[in-house]
Amino acid sequence: MPDEGRAEGRRGSRGSPVYAALDLGTNNCRLLIAEPQERGFRVVDAFSRIVRLGEGIGRSGRLSDAAMDRAVDALAVCREKMGDFNVRRMRLIATEACRAAENGPIFLERVRQETGLRLEIVNRETEARLAVAGCATLVDPRAEGVLLFDIGGGSSELVWLDLRRRGDAKGFALTRFIKAWASLPVGVVTLSERHGGVTVNGDVFEEMVREVADMIDAFPDAAEIVPMIAAGRVHLLGTSGTVTTLAGMHLGLKRYDRRRVDGVWLSATDIDQMIGQLMTMEFSDRVANPCIGADRADLVLAGCAILEAIRRRWPCERLRVADRGLREGILVELMARDGVWRRRAPAAVTGLPANP
C-alpha cells in the first residue's frame, strides 16, 4: 500500500487516534473522520459533495477547469474538517477520473499547493479491495459466494468472493477470499454522457445495458459462478448511489435515511419493480424524488443499466444494499494495520451520518 499522509493530532474521546478517509471520485468528493472502538469505529464527522470531476472527460480526455475548481473547493472543506479534529492518520485517494485524465497528476499537484492535501491515485485492484474491506460485515454468513459491485461515476468494480473455505473468517478477514475482480471502464457519468440521462426510453436503456454486458463478458471465472447462483448459495452485494436509491424508493422514504437503507435486502422482484418505476418517471419527477434529487436525476438510469447488465449475467435472487464503501475500507485497513483492535476482527461501524 502506498504511504499514507500523516498529521500530528489530539487523541480521540477514548484516548485513541483520530483517522480520516477521503475518496475523490468521478462524481463525488467524500470524507469520513472516525475514531476506533472496541470492535469497529465511530464516525465523528463526514462530508460529501457532488463535484462531477469527470464531467466531459469521455470527450476531451482531460479534467475541465470548472470541474477542477469544484473539486478544489470541496477538498478545502475536507482540509478544514481534518484540521478541526487534528487527524493523526489519514489516507486520501483519487480514483477513475484522475486515473483516466491526461491532466490528472497536474490537478493533484494543484490540490497540494492550494489545500496542502496529498492525494494518491489508486489503481483499480486497490479500489476493488477497499470496496470489499468496507462492505465485508454485510456478507451473509451462510453464503458460499458473494458478487460485490461498486457502480462509480467513471468505472465500476466487480469482485468475486469465493467463501466455500472461509471457516470462521468474517469482516475484514474476508478480503483474503477475493478470487477474481474486474474494473469496467464505465460508470454513471460516462454512460449517461454517451447515451443521455434526461430522457431515457426503453431502447436507450437497452443500448446502455448491452454496452456494459459486452464488458462483463471478460470477467474471470464468470462461468464458475453460475451453478452456485442456481443453487441459491450466492448473493449480490452492491455499494453505490444506484442501489441506495433503489432501496430508498422501495422503502418509500420521504427523506433519505442511511440507517434504514444500509444492510437492507432487495429481492429480484423488488429491483425489477423499482427500475420499472424509474423508467416511467419524467425527469422532473426524478428531481423531485427525495432519494434521487437534482444532482442524480440524470445519472440514476445509467446506474440501473449497469446493475441490470450485472443481474442478467448473474441472476441472483437477493441483493444486499451497502451505504458504505471505499472510505470505510480505508479506515478499516488503517486501523487494522495499526493494531487498534488487538488482533480482533472489526465487526461494527457506528455513528455514521444520515446521508454521507
CSV table of C-alpha atoms in Angstrom, one decimal:
chain,number,residue,atom,x,y,z
A,1,MET,CA,0.0,0.0,0.0
A,2,PRO,CA,1.3,3.5,-0.8
A,3,ASP,CA,2.4,5.7,2.1
A,4,GLU,CA,-0.4,7.4,3.9
A,5,GLY,CA,-0.5,11.1,4.8
A,6,ARG,CA,0.2,11.9,8.5
A,7,ALA,CA,-0.5,14.8,10.7
A,8,GLU,CA,0.1,15.5,14.4
A,9,GLY,CA,-3.2,15.4,16.3
A,10,ARG,CA,-5.0,15.1,19.5
A,11,ARG,CA,-6.4,11.9,20.7
A,12,GLY,CA,-10.0,10.7,20.3
A,13,SER,CA,-12.5,10.7,23.0
A,14,ARG,CA,-11.3,7.3,24.3
A,15,GLY,CA,-7.6,8.1,24.1
A,16,SER,CA,-7.3,6.7,20.6
A,17,PRO,CA,-6.1,8.5,17.5
A,18,VAL,CA,-8.4,10.1,15.0
A,19,TYR,CA,-8.4,8.8,11.5
A,20,ALA,CA,-9.7,10.2,8.2
A,21,ALA,CA,-10.5,8.6,4.8
A,22,LEU,CA,-11.1,10.7,1.7
A,23,ASP,CA,-12.4,9.4,-1.7
A,24,LEU,CA,-12.3,11.8,-4.6
A,25,GLY,CA,-14.2,10.1,-7.4
A,26,THR,CA,-15.6,10.9,-10.8
A,27,ASN,CA,-18.8,12.3,-9.3
A,28,ASN,CA,-18.4,12.8,-5.6
A,29,CYS,CA,-15.9,14.0,-3.0
A,30,ARG,CA,-16.4,12.2,0.3
A,31,LEU,CA,-14.7,12.3,3.7
A,32,LEU,CA,-15.1,10.3,6.9
A,33,ILE,CA,-13.4,11.1,10.1
A,34,ALA,CA,-13.5,8.4,12.8
A,35,GLU,CA,-12.0,7.0,15.9
A,36,PRO,CA,-11.6,3.3,16.8
A,37,GLN,CA,-14.0,1.5,19.1
A,38,GLU,CA,-13.5,-1.9,20.6
A,39,ARG,CA,-14.5,-3.9,17.5
A,40,GLY,CA,-15.1,-1.2,14.9
A,41,PHE,CA,-15.1,2.5,14.7
A,42,ARG,CA,-17.3,5.5,15.3
A,43,VAL,CA,-17.7,8.2,12.7
A,44,VAL,CA,-17.3,11.7,14.3
A,45,ASP,CA,-17.7,13.8,11.2
A,46,ALA,CA,-18.5,13.3,7.5
A,47,PHE,CA,-18.7,15.3,4.3
A,48,SER,CA,-20.0,14.6,0.8
A,49,ARG,CA,-20.4,16.9,-2.1
A,50,ILE,CA,-21.2,16.1,-5.8
A,51,VAL,CA,-18.4,17.7,-7.8
A,52,ARG,CA,-18.6,15.9,-11.2
A,53,LEU,CA,-14.9,15.9,-11.6
A,54,GLY,CA,-15.1,13.6,-14.6
A,55,GLU,CA,-17.7,15.7,-16.4
A,56,GLY,CA,-16.8,15.7,-20.1
A,57,ILE,CA,-13.7,13.6,-19.7
A,58,GLY,CA,-15.0,11.0,-22.2
A,59,ARG,CA,-14.9,13.5,-24.9
A,60,SER,CA,-11.8,15.5,-24.1
A,61,GLY,CA,-9.6,13.1,-22.1
A,62,ARG,CA,-9.0,16.0,-19.6
A,63,LEU,CA,-10.4,17.4,-16.4
A,64,SER,CA,-12.2,20.7,-17.2
A,65,ASP,CA,-11.3,23.9,-15.4
A,66,ALA,CA,-14.8,24.2,-13.9
A,67,ALA,CA,-14.7,20.6,-12.6
A,68,MET,CA,-11.3,21.1,-11.0
A,69,ASP,CA,-12.5,24.3,-9.4
A,70,ARG,CA,-15.5,22.5,-7.9
A,71,ALA,CA,-13.3,19.7,-6.6
A,72,VAL,CA,-10.7,22.0,-5.1
A,73,ASP,CA,-13.5,23.9,-3.2
A,74,ALA,CA,-14.8,20.6,-1.8
A,75,LEU,CA,-11.3,19.5,-0.8
A,76,ALA,CA,-10.7,22.7,1.0
A,77,VAL,CA,-13.7,22.0,3.2
A,78,CYS,CA,-12.3,18.5,3.9
A,79,ARG,CA,-9.0,20.0,4.9
A,80,GLU,CA,-10.7,22.3,7.3
A,81,LYS,CA,-12.6,19.4,8.9
A,82,MET,CA,-9.5,17.3,9.3
A,83,GLY,CA,-7.8,20.3,10.9
A,84,ASP,CA,-10.6,20.8,13.3
A,85,PHE,CA,-10.2,17.2,14.5
A,86,ASN,CA,-6.4,17.2,14.4
A,87,VAL,CA,-6.5,14.0,12.4
A,88,ARG,CA,-3.4,11.9,13.1
A,89,ARG,CA,-3.7,9.1,10.5
A,90,MET,CA,-5.3,9.5,7.0
A,91,ARG,CA,-5.4,8.1,3.5
A,92,LEU,CA,-6.6,10.4,0.7
A,93,ILE,CA,-7.4,8.7,-2.6
A,94,ALA,CA,-8.4,9.7,-6.1
A,95,THR,CA,-10.0,7.2,-8.5
A,96,GLU,CA,-11.1,6.9,-12.1
A,97,ALA,CA,-11.3,10.5,-13.2
A,98,CYS,CA,-7.8,11.2,-12.1
A,99,ARG,CA,-6.6,7.8,-13.4
A,100,ALA,CA,-8.0,8.5,-16.9
A,101,ALA,CA,-7.4,12.2,-17.3
A,102,GLU,CA,-4.3,13.4,-19.1
A,103,ASN,CA,-4.0,16.2,-16.6
A,104,GLY,CA,-4.9,14.1,-13.5
A,105,PRO,CA,-1.4,14.4,-12.0
A,106,ILE,CA,-1.2,18.1,-12.7
A,107,PHE,CA,-4.6,18.6,-11.0
A,108,LEU,CA,-3.4,16.7,-7.9
A,109,GLU,CA,-0.3,19.0,-7.7
A,110,ARG,CA,-2.7,22.0,-7.8
A,111,VAL,CA,-4.6,20.4,-4.9
A,112,ARG,CA,-1.4,20.0,-2.9
A,113,GLN,CA,-0.4,23.6,-3.5
A,114,GLU,CA,-3.9,25.1,-2.8
A,115,THR,CA,-5.1,22.9,0.1
A,116,GLY,CA,-2.0,21.1,1.4
A,117,LEU,CA,-3.6,17.7,0.8
A,118,ARG,CA,-1.6,15.0,-0.9
A,119,LEU,CA,-3.9,12.7,-2.8
A,120,GLU,CA,-2.8,9.4,-4.3
A,121,ILE,CA,-4.3,7.9,-7.5
A,122,VAL,CA,-5.1,4.3,-6.6
A,123,ASN,CA,-5.2,1.5,-9.2
A,124,ARG,CA,-8.3,-0.4,-9.9
A,125,GLU,CA,-7.2,-3.5,-7.9
A,126,THR,CA,-6.8,-1.4,-4.8
A,127,GLU,CA,-10.2,0.2,-5.3
A,128,ALA,CA,-11.8,-3.2,-5.6
A,129,ARG,CA,-10.1,-4.4,-2.4
A,130,LEU,CA,-11.1,-1.4,-0.4
A,131,ALA,CA,-14.7,-1.8,-1.5
A,132,VAL,CA,-14.6,-5.4,-0.1
A,133,ALA,CA,-13.0,-4.2,3.2
A,134,GLY,CA,-15.6,-1.5,3.6
A,135,CYS,CA,-18.6,-3.8,3.0
A,136,ALA,CA,-17.5,-7.2,4.3
A,137,THR,CA,-19.6,-7.0,7.5
A,138,LEU,CA,-22.7,-7.1,5.3
A,139,VAL,CA,-21.9,-10.5,3.8
A,140,ASP,CA,-24.4,-13.2,4.7
A,141,PRO,CA,-22.6,-15.6,7.0
A,142,ARG,CA,-24.3,-18.5,5.2
A,143,ALA,CA,-23.3,-17.5,1.7
A,144,GLU,CA,-20.7,-19.6,-0.1
A,145,GLY,CA,-20.0,-16.8,-2.6
A,146,VAL,CA,-20.7,-13.1,-3.0
A,147,LEU,CA,-20.5,-11.0,-6.0
A,148,LEU,CA,-19.8,-7.4,-4.9
A,149,PHE,CA,-20.1,-4.5,-7.2
A,150,ASP,CA,-19.4,-0.8,-6.8
A,151,ILE,CA,-21.0,1.4,-9.5
A,152,GLY,CA,-19.0,4.6,-9.7
A,153,GLY,CA,-19.0,7.7,-11.8
A,154,GLY,CA,-16.3,6.7,-14.2
A,155,SER,CA,-15.7,3.0,-13.5
A,156,SER,CA,-17.5,0.1,-11.9
A,157,GLU,CA,-15.7,-2.6,-9.9
A,158,LEU,CA,-16.8,-6.3,-9.7
A,159,VAL,CA,-15.4,-8.6,-7.1
A,160,TRP,CA,-16.0,-12.4,-6.7
A,161,LEU,CA,-15.6,-13.7,-3.2
A,162,ASP,CA,-15.3,-17.5,-3.0
A,163,LEU,CA,-16.3,-18.3,0.6
A,164,ARG,CA,-16.5,-22.0,0.4
A,165,ARG,CA,-13.5,-22.4,2.6
A,166,ARG,CA,-13.8,-19.3,4.8
A,167,GLY,CA,-14.2,-21.2,8.0
A,168,ASP,CA,-14.9,-18.7,10.8
A,169,ALA,CA,-13.5,-15.8,8.9
A,170,LYS,CA,-15.6,-12.7,8.8
A,171,GLY,CA,-15.4,-8.9,8.5
A,172,PHE,CA,-12.1,-7.6,7.2
A,173,ALA,CA,-10.7,-11.1,7.0
A,174,LEU,CA,-12.9,-11.8,4.0
A,175,THR,CA,-10.6,-9.8,1.8
A,176,ARG,CA,-8.4,-12.9,1.8
A,177,PHE,CA,-11.1,-14.7,-0.3
A,178,ILE,CA,-11.1,-12.4,-3.3
A,179,LYS,CA,-10.8,-14.9,-6.1
A,180,ALA,CA,-11.4,-12.6,-9.1
A,181,TRP,CA,-12.1,-9.0,-9.8
A,182,ALA,CA,-12.5,-6.6,-12.7
A,183,SER,CA,-12.8,-2.9,-13.2
A,184,LEU,CA,-15.2,-2.0,-16.0
A,185,PRO,CA,-14.3,1.3,-17.7
A,186,VAL,CA,-17.8,2.7,-17.4
A,187,GLY,CA,-19.8,4.5,-14.7
A,188,VAL,CA,-22.9,6.5,-14.3
A,189,VAL,CA,-21.3,9.8,-15.5
A,190,THR,CA,-19.6,8.3,-18.6
A,191,LEU,CA,-22.5,6.2,-19.6
A,192,SER,CA,-25.1,8.9,-19.2
A,193,GLU,CA,-22.9,11.3,-21.2
A,194,ARG,CA,-22.7,8.8,-24.1
A,195,HIS,CA,-26.4,7.9,-24.1
A,196,GLY,CA,-28.2,10.8,-22.4
A,197,GLY,CA,-29.7,10.8,-18.9
A,198,VAL,CA,-32.5,13.3,-19.0
A,199,THR,CA,-34.7,11.4,-21.5
A,200,VAL,CA,-34.2,7.6,-21.4
A,201,ASN,CA,-36.7,5.4,-23.2
A,202,GLY,CA,-36.6,1.6,-23.4
A,203,ASP,CA,-34.4,1.5,-26.5
A,204,VAL,CA,-31.8,3.8,-25.0
A,205,PHE,CA,-31.8,1.8,-21.7
A,206,GLU,CA,-31.2,-1.5,-23.6
A,207,GLU,CA,-28.3,0.1,-25.6
A,208,MET,CA,-26.7,1.0,-22.2
A,209,VAL,CA,-27.3,-2.5,-20.9
A,210,ARG,CA,-25.7,-4.1,-24.0
A,211,GLU,CA,-22.6,-1.8,-23.8
A,212,VAL,CA,-22.0,-2.9,-20.2
A,213,ALA,CA,-22.8,-6.5,-20.9
A,214,ASP,CA,-20.1,-6.7,-23.5
A,215,MET,CA,-17.6,-5.5,-20.9
A,216,ILE,CA,-18.8,-8.1,-18.3
A,217,ASP,CA,-18.2,-11.0,-20.6
A,218,ALA,CA,-14.5,-10.7,-19.9
A,219,PHE,CA,-14.9,-11.2,-16.2
A,220,PRO,CA,-12.6,-14.0,-14.8
A,221,ASP,CA,-14.4,-17.2,-13.6
A,222,ALA,CA,-17.7,-15.9,-14.8
A,223,ALA,CA,-19.0,-19.4,-15.7
A,224,GLU,CA,-18.0,-20.9,-12.4
A,225,ILE,CA,-20.3,-18.5,-10.5
A,226,VAL,CA,-23.5,-19.5,-12.4
A,227,PRO,CA,-24.1,-23.0,-10.9
A,228,MET,CA,-23.5,-21.6,-7.4
A,229,ILE,CA,-26.1,-18.9,-8.1
A,230,ALA,CA,-28.6,-21.6,-9.4
A,231,ALA,CA,-28.1,-23.5,-6.1
A,232,GLY,CA,-29.0,-20.3,-4.2
A,233,ARG,CA,-25.7,-20.1,-2.4
A,234,VAL,CA,-24.6,-16.7,-3.8
A,235,HIS,CA,-25.9,-13.2,-3.2
A,236,LEU,CA,-25.1,-9.8,-4.7
A,237,LEU,CA,-23.7,-7.0,-2.5
A,238,GLY,CA,-24.0,-3.6,-4.0
A,239,THR,CA,-22.4,-0.3,-3.0
A,240,SER,CA,-23.3,2.8,-5.0
A,241,GLY,CA,-25.8,5.6,-5.2
A,242,THR,CA,-27.8,3.4,-7.7
A,243,VAL,CA,-28.6,0.7,-5.2
A,244,THR,CA,-29.2,3.0,-2.3
A,245,THR,CA,-31.6,5.0,-4.4
A,246,LEU,CA,-33.5,1.8,-5.3
A,247,ALA,CA,-33.6,0.8,-1.7
A,248,GLY,CA,-34.8,4.2,-0.5
A,249,MET,CA,-37.6,4.1,-3.2
A,250,HIS,CA,-38.5,0.5,-2.2
A,251,LEU,CA,-38.8,1.6,1.4
A,252,GLY,CA,-40.9,4.6,0.4
A,253,LEU,CA,-38.7,7.0,2.3
A,254,LYS,CA,-39.9,10.6,2.3
A,255,ARG,CA,-36.3,11.6,3.2
A,256,TYR,CA,-33.2,9.5,2.6
A,257,ASP,CA,-32.2,7.7,5.8
A,258,ARG,CA,-28.9,5.8,5.7
A,259,ARG,CA,-29.8,3.9,8.9
A,260,ARG,CA,-32.7,2.2,7.1
A,261,VAL,CA,-31.0,1.7,3.8
A,262,ASP,CA,-27.6,0.3,4.8
A,263,GLY,CA,-27.9,-3.5,5.0
A,264,VAL,CA,-31.4,-3.8,3.6
A,265,TRP,CA,-32.1,-6.8,1.4
A,266,LEU,CA,-33.9,-6.5,-2.0
A,267,SER,CA,-35.3,-9.4,-4.0
A,268,ALA,CA,-35.0,-9.6,-7.8
A,269,THR,CA,-38.7,-8.7,-8.0
A,270,ASP,CA,-38.2,-5.6,-5.8
A,271,ILE,CA,-35.4,-4.4,-8.1
A,272,ASP,CA,-37.5,-5.1,-11.2
A,273,GLN,CA,-40.3,-3.0,-9.8
A,274,MET,CA,-38.1,-0.1,-8.8
A,275,ILE,CA,-36.3,0.0,-12.2
A,276,GLY,CA,-39.7,-0.2,-13.9
A,277,GLN,CA,-40.9,2.7,-11.8
A,278,LEU,CA,-37.9,4.8,-12.7
A,279,MET,CA,-38.4,4.1,-16.4
A,280,THR,CA,-41.9,5.6,-16.3
A,281,MET,CA,-40.9,8.7,-14.3
A,282,GLU,CA,-40.4,12.1,-16.0
A,283,PHE,CA,-37.1,13.8,-15.4
A,284,SER,CA,-38.9,16.4,-13.2
A,285,ASP,CA,-40.3,13.5,-11.1
A,286,ARG,CA,-36.8,12.1,-10.6
A,287,VAL,CA,-35.6,15.5,-9.5
A,288,ALA,CA,-38.4,15.8,-7.0
A,289,ASN,CA,-37.9,12.3,-5.5
A,290,PRO,CA,-36.2,12.6,-2.1
A,291,CYS,CA,-34.0,9.6,-2.8
A,292,ILE,CA,-32.7,11.0,-6.1
A,293,GLY,CA,-32.7,14.8,-6.3
A,294,ALA,CA,-31.4,17.2,-8.9
A,295,ASP,CA,-27.8,16.1,-8.6
A,296,ARG,CA,-28.5,12.4,-9.6
A,297,ALA,CA,-31.6,12.7,-11.7
A,298,ASP,CA,-29.7,12.4,-15.0
A,299,LEU,CA,-27.4,9.6,-13.7
A,300,VAL,CA,-29.7,7.1,-12.0
A,301,LEU,CA,-30.9,5.3,-15.1
A,302,ALA,CA,-27.4,4.8,-16.3
A,303,GLY,CA,-26.7,3.2,-12.9
A,304,CYS,CA,-29.7,1.0,-13.3
A,305,ALA,CA,-28.5,-0.1,-16.7
A,306,ILE,CA,-25.1,-1.1,-15.2
A,307,LEU,CA,-26.9,-3.0,-12.5
A,308,GLU,CA,-29.2,-4.7,-15.0
A,309,ALA,CA,-26.3,-5.9,-17.0
A,310,ILE,CA,-24.8,-7.5,-13.9
A,311,ARG,CA,-28.1,-9.1,-12.9
A,312,ARG,CA,-28.7,-10.6,-16.4
A,313,ARG,CA,-25.2,-12.2,-16.3
A,314,TRP,CA,-25.6,-13.4,-12.8
A,315,PRO,CA,-29.3,-13.6,-11.9
A,316,CYS,CA,-29.1,-13.8,-8.1
A,317,GLU,CA,-32.4,-13.7,-6.2
A,318,ARG,CA,-31.0,-11.5,-3.4
A,319,LEU,CA,-29.1,-8.2,-3.3
A,320,ARG,CA,-27.9,-6.6,-0.1
A,321,VAL,CA,-27.5,-2.9,-0.2
A,322,ALA,CA,-24.5,-1.2,1.3
A,323,ASP,CA,-24.4,2.5,2.1
A,324,ARG,CA,-20.7,2.3,2.7
A,325,GLY,CA,-17.6,1.6,0.6
A,326,LEU,CA,-14.1,2.9,-0.1
A,327,ARG,CA,-13.9,5.3,2.8
A,328,GLU,CA,-14.9,2.6,5.3
A,329,GLY,CA,-12.5,0.2,3.7
A,330,ILE,CA,-9.7,2.7,4.1
A,331,LEU,CA,-10.5,3.2,7.8
A,332,VAL,CA,-10.6,-0.5,8.4
A,333,GLU,CA,-7.3,-1.1,6.7
A,334,LEU,CA,-5.5,1.8,8.5
A,335,MET,CA,-6.9,0.7,11.9
A,336,ALA,CA,-6.1,-3.0,11.3
A,337,ARG,CA,-2.5,-2.0,10.2
A,338,ASP,CA,-2.1,-0.1,13.5
A,339,GLY,CA,-3.5,-3.0,15.5
A,340,VAL,CA,-6.1,-0.9,17.3
A,341,TRP,CA,-8.4,-4.0,17.7
A,342,ARG,CA,-5.6,-6.1,19.2
A,343,ARG,CA,-6.0,-8.9,16.7
A,344,ARG,CA,-9.8,-9.0,16.9
A,345,ALA,CA,-11.5,-8.5,13.6
A,346,PRO,CA,-13.7,-5.4,13.3
A,347,ALA,CA,-17.4,-6.1,13.5
A,348,ALA,CA,-19.1,-2.7,13.9
A,349,VAL,CA,-19.3,0.6,12.1
A,350,THR,CA,-21.3,3.0,14.2
A,351,GLY,CA,-22.2,6.7,14.3
A,352,LEU,CA,-22.5,7.0,10.5
A,353,PRO,CA,-24.2,10.2,9.3
A,354,ALA,CA,-27.7,10.0,8.0
A,355,ASN,CA,-26.7,10.9,4.4
A,356,PRO,CA,-22.9,10.6,3.8
